[in-house]
Tab-separated table of C-alpha atoms and ligand atoms in Angstrom:
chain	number	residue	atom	x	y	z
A	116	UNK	CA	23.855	134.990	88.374
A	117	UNK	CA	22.625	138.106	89.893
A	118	UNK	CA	19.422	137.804	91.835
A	119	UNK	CA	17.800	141.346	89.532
A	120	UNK	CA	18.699	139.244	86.378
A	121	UNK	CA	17.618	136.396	87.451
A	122	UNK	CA	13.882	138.162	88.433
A	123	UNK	CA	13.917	139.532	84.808
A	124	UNK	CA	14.656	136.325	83.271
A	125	UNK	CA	11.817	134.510	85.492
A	126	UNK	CA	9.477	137.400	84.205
A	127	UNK	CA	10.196	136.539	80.600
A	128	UNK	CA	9.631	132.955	81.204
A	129	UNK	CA	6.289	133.721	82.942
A	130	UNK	CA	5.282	136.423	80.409
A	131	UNK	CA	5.905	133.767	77.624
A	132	UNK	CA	4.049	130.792	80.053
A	133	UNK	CA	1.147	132.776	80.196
A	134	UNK	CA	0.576	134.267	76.962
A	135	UNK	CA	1.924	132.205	74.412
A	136	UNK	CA	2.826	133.694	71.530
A	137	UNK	CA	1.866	131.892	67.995
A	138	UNK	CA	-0.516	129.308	69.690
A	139	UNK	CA	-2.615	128.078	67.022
A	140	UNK	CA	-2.969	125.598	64.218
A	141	UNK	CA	-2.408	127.453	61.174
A	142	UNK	CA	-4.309	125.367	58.547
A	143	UNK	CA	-2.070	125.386	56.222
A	144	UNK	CA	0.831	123.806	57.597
A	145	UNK	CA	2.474	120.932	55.658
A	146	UNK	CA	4.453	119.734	58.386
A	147	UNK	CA	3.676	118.818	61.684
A	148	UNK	CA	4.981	116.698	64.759
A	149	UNK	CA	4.362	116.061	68.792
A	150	UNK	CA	6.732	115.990	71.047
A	151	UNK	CA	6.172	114.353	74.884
A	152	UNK	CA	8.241	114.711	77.679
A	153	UNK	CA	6.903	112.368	80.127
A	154	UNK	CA	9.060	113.530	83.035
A	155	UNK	CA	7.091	116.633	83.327
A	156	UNK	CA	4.413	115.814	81.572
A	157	UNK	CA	5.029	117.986	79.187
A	158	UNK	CA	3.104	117.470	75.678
A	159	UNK	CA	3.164	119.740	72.789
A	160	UNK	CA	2.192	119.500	68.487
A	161	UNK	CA	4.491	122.359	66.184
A	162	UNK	CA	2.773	122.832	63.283
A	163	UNK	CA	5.454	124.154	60.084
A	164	UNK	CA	4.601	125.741	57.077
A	165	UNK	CA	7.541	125.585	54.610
A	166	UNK	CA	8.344	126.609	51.353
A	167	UNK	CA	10.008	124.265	48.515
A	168	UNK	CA	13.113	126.085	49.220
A	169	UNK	CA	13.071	125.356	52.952
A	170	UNK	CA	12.230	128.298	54.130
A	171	UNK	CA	9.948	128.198	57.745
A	172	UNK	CA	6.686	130.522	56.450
A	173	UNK	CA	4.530	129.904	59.114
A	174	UNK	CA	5.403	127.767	62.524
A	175	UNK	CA	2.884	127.938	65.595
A	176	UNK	CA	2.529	125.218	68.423
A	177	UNK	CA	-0.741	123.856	70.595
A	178	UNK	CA	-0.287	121.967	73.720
A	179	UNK	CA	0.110	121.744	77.279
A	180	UNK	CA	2.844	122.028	79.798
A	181	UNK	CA	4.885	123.287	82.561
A	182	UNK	CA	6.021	127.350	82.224
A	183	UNK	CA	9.137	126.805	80.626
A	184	UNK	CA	8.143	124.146	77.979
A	185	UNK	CA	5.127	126.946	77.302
A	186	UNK	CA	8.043	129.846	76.942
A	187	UNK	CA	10.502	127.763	75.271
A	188	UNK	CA	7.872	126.719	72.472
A	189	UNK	CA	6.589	130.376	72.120
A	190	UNK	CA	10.698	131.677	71.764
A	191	UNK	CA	11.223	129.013	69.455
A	192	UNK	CA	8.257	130.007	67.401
A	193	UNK	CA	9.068	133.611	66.983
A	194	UNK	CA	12.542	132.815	66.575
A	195	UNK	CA	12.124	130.073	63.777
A	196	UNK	CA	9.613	132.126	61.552
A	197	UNK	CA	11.340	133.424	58.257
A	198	UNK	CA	14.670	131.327	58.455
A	199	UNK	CA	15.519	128.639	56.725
A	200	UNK	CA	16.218	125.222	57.830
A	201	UNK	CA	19.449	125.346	58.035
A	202	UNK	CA	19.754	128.356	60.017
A	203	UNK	CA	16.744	126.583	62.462
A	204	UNK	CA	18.319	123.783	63.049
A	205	UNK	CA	21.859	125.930	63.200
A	206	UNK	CA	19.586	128.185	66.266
A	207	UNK	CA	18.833	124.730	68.064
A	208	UNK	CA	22.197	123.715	68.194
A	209	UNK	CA	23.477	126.782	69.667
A	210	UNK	CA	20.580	126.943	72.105
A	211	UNK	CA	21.408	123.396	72.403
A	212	UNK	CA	24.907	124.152	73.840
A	213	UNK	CA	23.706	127.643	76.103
A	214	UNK	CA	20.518	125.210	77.942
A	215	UNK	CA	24.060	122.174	78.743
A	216	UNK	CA	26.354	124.454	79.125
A	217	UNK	CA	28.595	122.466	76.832
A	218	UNK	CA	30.056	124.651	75.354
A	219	UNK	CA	31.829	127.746	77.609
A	220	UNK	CA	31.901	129.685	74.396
A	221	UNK	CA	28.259	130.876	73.656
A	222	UNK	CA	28.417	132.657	77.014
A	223	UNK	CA	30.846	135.529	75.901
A	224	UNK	CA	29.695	135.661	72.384
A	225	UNK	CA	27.725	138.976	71.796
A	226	UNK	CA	24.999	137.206	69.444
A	227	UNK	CA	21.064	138.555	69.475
A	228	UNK	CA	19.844	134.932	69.131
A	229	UNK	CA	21.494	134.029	71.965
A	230	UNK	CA	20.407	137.088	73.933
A	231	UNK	CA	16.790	136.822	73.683
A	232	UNK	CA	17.145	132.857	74.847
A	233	UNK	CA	19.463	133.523	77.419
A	234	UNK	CA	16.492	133.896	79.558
A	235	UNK	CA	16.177	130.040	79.572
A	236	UNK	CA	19.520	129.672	80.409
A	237	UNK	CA	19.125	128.797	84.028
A	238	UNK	CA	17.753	125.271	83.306
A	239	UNK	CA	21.454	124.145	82.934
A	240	UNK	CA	21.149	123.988	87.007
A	241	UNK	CA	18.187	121.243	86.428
A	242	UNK	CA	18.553	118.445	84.066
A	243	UNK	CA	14.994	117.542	83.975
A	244	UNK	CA	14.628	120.953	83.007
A	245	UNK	CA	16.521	121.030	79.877
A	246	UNK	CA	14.133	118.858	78.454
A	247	UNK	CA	11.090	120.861	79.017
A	248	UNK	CA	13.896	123.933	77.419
A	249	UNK	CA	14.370	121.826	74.465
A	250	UNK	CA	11.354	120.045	74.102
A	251	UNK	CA	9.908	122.021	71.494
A	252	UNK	CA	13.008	122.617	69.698
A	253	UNK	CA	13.438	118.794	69.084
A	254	UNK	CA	10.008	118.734	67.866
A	255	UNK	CA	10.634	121.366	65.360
A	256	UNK	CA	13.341	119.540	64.207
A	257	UNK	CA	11.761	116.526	64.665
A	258	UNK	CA	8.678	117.769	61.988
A	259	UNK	CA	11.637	119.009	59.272
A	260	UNK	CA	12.644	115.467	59.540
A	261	UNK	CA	9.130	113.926	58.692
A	262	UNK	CA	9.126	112.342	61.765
A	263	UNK	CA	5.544	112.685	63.412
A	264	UNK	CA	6.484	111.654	66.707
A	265	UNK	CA	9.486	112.393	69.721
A	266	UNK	CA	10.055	111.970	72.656
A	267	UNK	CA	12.673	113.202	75.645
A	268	UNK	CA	12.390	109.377	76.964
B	455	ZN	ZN1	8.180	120.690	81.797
């Protein structure tokens, strides 16, 4: 990766660290779950209001964490708002795949999803750092499920 991208990404990620965007706890959420990722320390509630139809009205997060747990649960949050839940869980998966680097294909694929999360993209290089990446994605998924509770362990 080029050194100037790689400076923009990092800015991203620290722009989204520091000023979260959608941290809150809208109080009329109906679904809810925390996620922990005791490696890092990492702790974090998302907070989902959805529609009978499945559709993601209103999704914010509260917690605590290192800068890339912070960005990756603001990204997700903007992301996630006004799709469905197949299409959210559909956006984890691929950013699933781009954070491994399972699967080769994502990187040539001219998608806008995957452009704005590229940013995170350099976490593949650090294990433990694809679960701070995906932390709040799991937990988002994890409150669609019902499940109150997850954990990276
Ligand atoms: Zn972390």
């Amino acid at each position: 990766m080029m050194d100037d991208l790689r400076d923009l990404y990092q800015e991203v990620i620290l722009d989204h660290g520091k000023s979260p965007r959608n941290f809150r706890h809208p109080e009329d959420c109906n679904r809810m779950a925390e996620g922990d990722n005791p490696l890092c320390g990492d702790q974090l509630t998302v907070y989902l209001k959805m529609d009978r139809g499945g559709l993601v009205e209103d999704v914010a997060f509260e917690g605590r964490g290192c800068a890339i747990s912070m960005a990756s649960a603001s990204m997700m949050t903007e992301m996630v708002q006004g799709r469905n839940e197949a299409d959210a869980r559909a956006l984890f998966e691929k950013f699933h795949k781009l954070v491994t680097g399972d699967d080769a294909d994502v990187n040539g694929e001219d998608d806008e999803d995957l452009d704005k999360l590229i940013v995170l993209s350099g976490v593949r290089e650090f294990p433990m750092r694809v679960k701070c990446a995906t932390l709040a994605w799991h937990t988002m998924t994890a409150a669609m499920d019902g499940d109150e509770t997850v954990t990276t362990e």
